[in-house]
mmCIF file of C-alpha atoms in Angstrom:
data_model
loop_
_atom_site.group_PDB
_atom_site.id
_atom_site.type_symbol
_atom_site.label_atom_id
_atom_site.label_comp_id
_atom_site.label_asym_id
_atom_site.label_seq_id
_atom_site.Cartn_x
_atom_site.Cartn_y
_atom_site.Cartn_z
ATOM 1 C CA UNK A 295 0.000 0.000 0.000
ATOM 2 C CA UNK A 296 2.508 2.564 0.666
ATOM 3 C CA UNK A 297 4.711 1.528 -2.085
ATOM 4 C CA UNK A 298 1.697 2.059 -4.280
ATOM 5 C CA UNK A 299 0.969 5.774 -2.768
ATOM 6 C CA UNK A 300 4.765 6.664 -3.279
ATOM 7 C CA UNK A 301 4.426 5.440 -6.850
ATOM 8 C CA UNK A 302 1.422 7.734 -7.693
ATOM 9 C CA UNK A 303 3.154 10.731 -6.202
ATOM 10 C CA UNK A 304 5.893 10.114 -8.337
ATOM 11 C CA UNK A 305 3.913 9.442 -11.561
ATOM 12 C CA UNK A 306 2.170 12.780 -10.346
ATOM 13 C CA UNK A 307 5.464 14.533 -9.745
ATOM 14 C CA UNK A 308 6.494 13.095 -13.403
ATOM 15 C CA UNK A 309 3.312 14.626 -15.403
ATOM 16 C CA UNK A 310 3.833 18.433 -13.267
ATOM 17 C CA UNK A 311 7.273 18.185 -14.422
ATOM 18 C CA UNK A 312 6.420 16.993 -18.249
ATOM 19 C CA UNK A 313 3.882 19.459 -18.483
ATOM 20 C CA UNK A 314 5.821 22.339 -16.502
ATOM 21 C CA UNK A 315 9.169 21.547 -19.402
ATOM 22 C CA UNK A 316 6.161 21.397 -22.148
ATOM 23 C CA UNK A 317 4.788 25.013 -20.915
ATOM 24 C CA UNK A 318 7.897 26.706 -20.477
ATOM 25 C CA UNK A 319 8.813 25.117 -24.017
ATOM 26 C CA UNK A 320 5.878 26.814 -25.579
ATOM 27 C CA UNK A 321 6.240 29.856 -23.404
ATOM 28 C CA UNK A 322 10.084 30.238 -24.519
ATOM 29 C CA UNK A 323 8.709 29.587 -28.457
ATOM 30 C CA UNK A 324 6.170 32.505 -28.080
ATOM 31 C CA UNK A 325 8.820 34.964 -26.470
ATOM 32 C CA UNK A 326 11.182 33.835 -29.139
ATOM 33 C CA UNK A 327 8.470 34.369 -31.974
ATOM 34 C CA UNK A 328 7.189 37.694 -30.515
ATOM 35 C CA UNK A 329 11.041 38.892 -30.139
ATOM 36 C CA UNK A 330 11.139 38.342 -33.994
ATOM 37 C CA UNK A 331 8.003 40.170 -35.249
ATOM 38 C CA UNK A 332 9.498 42.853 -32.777
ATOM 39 C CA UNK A 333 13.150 42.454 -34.346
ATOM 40 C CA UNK A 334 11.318 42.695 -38.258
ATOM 41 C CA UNK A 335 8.662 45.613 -37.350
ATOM 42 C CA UNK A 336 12.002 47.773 -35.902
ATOM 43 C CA UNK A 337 13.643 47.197 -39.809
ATOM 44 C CA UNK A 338 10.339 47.866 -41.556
ATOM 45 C CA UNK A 339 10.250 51.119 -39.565
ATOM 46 C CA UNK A 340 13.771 51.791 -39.913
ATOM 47 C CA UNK A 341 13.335 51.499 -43.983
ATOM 48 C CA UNK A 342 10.221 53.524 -43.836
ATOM 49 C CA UNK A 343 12.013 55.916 -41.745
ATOM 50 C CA UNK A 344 14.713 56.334 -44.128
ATOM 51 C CA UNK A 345 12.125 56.251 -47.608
ATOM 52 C CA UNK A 346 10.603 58.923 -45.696
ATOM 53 C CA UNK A 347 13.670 60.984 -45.609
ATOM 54 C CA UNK A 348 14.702 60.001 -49.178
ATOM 55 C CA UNK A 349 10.671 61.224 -50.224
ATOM 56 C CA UNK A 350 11.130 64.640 -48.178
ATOM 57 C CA UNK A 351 14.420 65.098 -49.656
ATOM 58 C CA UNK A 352 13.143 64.219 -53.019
ATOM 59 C CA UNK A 353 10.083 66.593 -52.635
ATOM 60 C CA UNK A 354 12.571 69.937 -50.982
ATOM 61 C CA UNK A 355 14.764 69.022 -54.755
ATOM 62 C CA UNK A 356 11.510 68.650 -56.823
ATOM 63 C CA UNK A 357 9.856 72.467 -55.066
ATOM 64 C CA UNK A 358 13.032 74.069 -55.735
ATOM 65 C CA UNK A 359 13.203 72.867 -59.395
ATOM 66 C CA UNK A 360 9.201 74.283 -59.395
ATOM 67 C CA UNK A 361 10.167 77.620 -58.200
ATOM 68 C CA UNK A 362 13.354 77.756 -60.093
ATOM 69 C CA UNK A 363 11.098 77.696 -63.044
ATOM 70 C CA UNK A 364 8.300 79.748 -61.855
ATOM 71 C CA UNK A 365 11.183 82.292 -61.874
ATOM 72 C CA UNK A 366 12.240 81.187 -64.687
ATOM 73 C CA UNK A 367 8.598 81.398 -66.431
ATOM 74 C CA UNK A 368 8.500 85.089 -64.216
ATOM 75 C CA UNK A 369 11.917 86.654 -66.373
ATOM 76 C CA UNK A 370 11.057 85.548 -69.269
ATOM 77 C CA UNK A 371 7.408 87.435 -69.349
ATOM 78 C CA UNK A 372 9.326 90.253 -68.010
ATOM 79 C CA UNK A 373 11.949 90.046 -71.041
ATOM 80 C CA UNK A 374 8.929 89.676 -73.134
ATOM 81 C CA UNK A 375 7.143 92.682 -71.897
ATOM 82 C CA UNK A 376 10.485 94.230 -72.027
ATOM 83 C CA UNK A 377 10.754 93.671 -75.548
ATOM 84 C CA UNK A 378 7.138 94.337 -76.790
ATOM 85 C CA UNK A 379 7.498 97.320 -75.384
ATOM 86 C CA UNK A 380 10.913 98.270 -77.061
ATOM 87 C CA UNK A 381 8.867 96.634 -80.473
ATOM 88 C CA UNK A 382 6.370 99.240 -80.071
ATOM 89 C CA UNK A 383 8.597 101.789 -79.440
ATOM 90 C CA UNK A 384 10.635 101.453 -82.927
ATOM 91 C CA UNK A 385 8.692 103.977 -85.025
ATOM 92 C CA UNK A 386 8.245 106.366 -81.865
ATOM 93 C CA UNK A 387 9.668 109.979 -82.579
ATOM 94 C CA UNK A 388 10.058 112.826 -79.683
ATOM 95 C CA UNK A 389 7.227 114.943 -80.821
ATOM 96 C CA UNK A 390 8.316 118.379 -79.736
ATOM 97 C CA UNK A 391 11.072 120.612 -80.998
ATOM 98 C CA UNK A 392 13.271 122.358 -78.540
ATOM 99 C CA UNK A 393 13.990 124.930 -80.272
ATOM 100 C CA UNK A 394 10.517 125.868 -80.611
ATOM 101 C CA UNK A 395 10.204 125.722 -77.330
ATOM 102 C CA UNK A 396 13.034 128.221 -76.163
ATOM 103 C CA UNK A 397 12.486 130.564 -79.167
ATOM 104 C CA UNK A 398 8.292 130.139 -77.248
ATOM 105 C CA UNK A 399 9.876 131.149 -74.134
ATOM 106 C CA UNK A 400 11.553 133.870 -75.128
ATOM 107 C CA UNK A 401 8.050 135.154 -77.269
ATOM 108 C CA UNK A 402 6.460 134.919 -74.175
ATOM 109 C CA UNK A 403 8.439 137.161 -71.506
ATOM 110 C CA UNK A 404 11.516 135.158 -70.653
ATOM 111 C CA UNK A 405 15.089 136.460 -70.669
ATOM 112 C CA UNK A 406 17.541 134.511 -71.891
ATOM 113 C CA UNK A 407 19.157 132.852 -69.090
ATOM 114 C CA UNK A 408 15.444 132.113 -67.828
ATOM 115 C CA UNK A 409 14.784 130.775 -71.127
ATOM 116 C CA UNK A 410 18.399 128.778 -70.956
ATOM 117 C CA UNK A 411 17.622 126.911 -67.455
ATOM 118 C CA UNK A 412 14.112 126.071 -68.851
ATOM 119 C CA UNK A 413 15.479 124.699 -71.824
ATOM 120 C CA UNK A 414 17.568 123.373 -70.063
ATOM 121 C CA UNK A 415 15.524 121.333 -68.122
ATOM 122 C CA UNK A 416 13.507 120.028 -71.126
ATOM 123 C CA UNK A 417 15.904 119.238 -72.656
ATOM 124 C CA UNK A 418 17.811 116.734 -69.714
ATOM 125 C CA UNK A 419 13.379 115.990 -70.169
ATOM 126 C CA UNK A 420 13.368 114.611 -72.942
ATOM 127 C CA UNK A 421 16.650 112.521 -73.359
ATOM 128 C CA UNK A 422 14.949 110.579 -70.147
ATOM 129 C CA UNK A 423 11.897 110.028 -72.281
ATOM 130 C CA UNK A 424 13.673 109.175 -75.404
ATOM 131 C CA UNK A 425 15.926 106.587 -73.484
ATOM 132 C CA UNK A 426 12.925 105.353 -71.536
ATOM 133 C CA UNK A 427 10.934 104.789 -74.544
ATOM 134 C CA UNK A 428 13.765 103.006 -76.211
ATOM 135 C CA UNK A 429 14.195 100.605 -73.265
ATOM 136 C CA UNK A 430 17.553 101.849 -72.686
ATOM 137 C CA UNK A 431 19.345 101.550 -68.986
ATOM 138 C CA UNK A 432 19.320 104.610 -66.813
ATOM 139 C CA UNK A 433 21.843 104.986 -63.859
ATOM 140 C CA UNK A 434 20.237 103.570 -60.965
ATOM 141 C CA UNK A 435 19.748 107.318 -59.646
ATOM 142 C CA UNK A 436 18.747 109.925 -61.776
ATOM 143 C CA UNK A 437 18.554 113.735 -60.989
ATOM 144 C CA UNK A 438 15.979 115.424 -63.272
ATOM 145 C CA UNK A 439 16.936 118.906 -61.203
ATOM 146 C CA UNK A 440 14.553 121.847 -60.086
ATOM 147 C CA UNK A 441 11.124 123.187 -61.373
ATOM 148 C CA UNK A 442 11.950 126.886 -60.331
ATOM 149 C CA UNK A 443 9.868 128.410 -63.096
ATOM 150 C CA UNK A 444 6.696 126.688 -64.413
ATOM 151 C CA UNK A 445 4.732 127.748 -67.496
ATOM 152 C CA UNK A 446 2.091 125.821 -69.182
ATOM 153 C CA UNK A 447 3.999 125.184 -72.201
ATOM 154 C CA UNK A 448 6.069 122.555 -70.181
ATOM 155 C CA UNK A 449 2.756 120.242 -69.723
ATOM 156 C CA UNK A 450 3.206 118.735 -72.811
ATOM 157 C CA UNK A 451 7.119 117.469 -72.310
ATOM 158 C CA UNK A 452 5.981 116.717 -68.485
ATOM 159 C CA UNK A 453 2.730 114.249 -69.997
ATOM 160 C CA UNK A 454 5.772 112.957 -72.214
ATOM 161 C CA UNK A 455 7.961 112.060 -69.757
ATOM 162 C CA UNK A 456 5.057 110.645 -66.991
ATOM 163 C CA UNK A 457 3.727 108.546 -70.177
ATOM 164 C CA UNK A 458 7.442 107.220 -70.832
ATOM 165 C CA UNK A 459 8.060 106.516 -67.328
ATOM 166 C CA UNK A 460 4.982 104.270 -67.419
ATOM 167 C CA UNK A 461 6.509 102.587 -70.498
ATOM 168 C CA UNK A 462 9.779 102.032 -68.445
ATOM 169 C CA UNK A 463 8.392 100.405 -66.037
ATOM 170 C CA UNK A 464 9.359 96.946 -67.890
ATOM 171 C CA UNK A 465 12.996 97.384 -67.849
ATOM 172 C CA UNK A 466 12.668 98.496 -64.047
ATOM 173 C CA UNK A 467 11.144 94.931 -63.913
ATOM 174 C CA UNK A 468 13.513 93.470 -66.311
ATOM 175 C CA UNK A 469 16.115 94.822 -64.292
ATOM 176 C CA UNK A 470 14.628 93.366 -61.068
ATOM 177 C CA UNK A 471 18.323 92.832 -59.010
ATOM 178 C CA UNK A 472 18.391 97.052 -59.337
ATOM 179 C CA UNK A 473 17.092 99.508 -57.869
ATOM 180 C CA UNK A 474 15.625 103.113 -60.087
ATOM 181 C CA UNK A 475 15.322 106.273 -58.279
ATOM 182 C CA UNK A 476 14.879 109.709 -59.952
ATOM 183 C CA UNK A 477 15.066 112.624 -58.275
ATOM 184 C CA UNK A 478 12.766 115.706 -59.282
ATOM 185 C CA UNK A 479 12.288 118.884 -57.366
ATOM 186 C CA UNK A 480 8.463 119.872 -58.314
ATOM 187 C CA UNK A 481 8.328 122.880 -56.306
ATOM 188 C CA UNK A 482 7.619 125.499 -58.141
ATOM 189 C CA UNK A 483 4.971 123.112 -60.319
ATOM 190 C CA UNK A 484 1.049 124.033 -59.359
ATOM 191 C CA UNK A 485 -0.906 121.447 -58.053
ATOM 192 C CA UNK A 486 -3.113 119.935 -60.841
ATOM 193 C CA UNK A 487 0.453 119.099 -62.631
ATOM 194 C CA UNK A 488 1.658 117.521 -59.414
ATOM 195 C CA UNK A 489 -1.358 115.527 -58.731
ATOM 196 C CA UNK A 490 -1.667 114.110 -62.413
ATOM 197 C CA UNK A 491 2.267 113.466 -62.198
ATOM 198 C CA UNK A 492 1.671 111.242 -58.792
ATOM 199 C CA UNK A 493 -1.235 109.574 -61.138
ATOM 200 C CA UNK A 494 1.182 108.514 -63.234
ATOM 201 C CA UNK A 495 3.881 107.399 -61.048
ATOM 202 C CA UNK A 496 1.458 105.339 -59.129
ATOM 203 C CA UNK A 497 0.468 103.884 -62.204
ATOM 204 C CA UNK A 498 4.137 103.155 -63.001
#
């Protein structure tokens, strides 16, 4: 009888341990198998980590081509503008005579050296709006001088030169890495000339 009772506890003892090795052997096959997936989900996010850097470098190289030739595409309409308007210019003649204009001044009450400074300043006038007109390159600053006189035979060469200014407004563009700035002292010019001049310039 009691060899029978130790014999059952050992059989018992037996199937705890079997089943105990057979756990831990499953147990130990799950950690190993989870371990994996964990070991191949860290390389899948490592390689989508590193595509992702490859796609954001690939899109910062693909948006700087696009705005390279957006400014591209933005010179070349201003060269085109730039050019139409030199086109249309081609036939354009200055269409007042200077000395016209000073033998005028003189007709009208002006001495001569009055007459000379106005003249003068038409005349420094009207190269501007030739060269304007043709498209051609000013000095970045440009001093037109002083209105000290005003008559209203100058609104005609003024409307010239505020019309050619709006013209030149292209190569201003053209010349986009400069910067244009004339100088004119409108003093002694009344105020319906200055505010149609300001018309103009904001238009320019």
């Amino acid at each position: 009888m009691l060899q029978a009772t130790q014999l059952m506890a050992q059989m018992r003892q037996e199937m705890m341990d079997s089943l105990r090795a057979e756990l831990q052997s499953e147990f130990q096959s799950r950690v190993d198998q989870l371990e994996n997936q964990c070991e191949l989900l860290q390389r899948e996010c490592k390689m989508l980590k590193e595509k992702q850097m490859r796609d954001q470098a690939k899109i910062h190289r693909l948006q700087g081509e696009v705005n390279a030739l957006k400014e591209s595409a933005c010179k070349a309409e201003r060269k085109a503008k730039y050019l139409e308007m030199v086109k249309n210019n081609e036939n354009w003649e200055y269409p007042y005579d200077m000395e016209e204009f000073g033998e005028l001044l003189l007709s009208i009450g002006y001495d001569k050296e009055e007459s000379r400074n106005m003249l003068h300043l038409i005349s420094d006038l009207k190269d501007f709006t030739i060269k304007m007109r043709r498209g051609e390159y000013l000095t970045p600053y440009v001093d037109l001088g002083e209105f000290s006189y005003y008559n209203e035979e100058m609104i005609p060469y003024l409307k010239e030169f505020a019309h050619a200014l709006i013209e030149y407004r292209h190569i201003i563009d053209y010349m986009e890495d400069e910067i244009f700035i004339f100088s004119l002292n409108c003093a002694g010019l009344p105020n319906e000339v200055l505010d149609a001049s300001c018309e103009r310039l904001e238009d320019a």
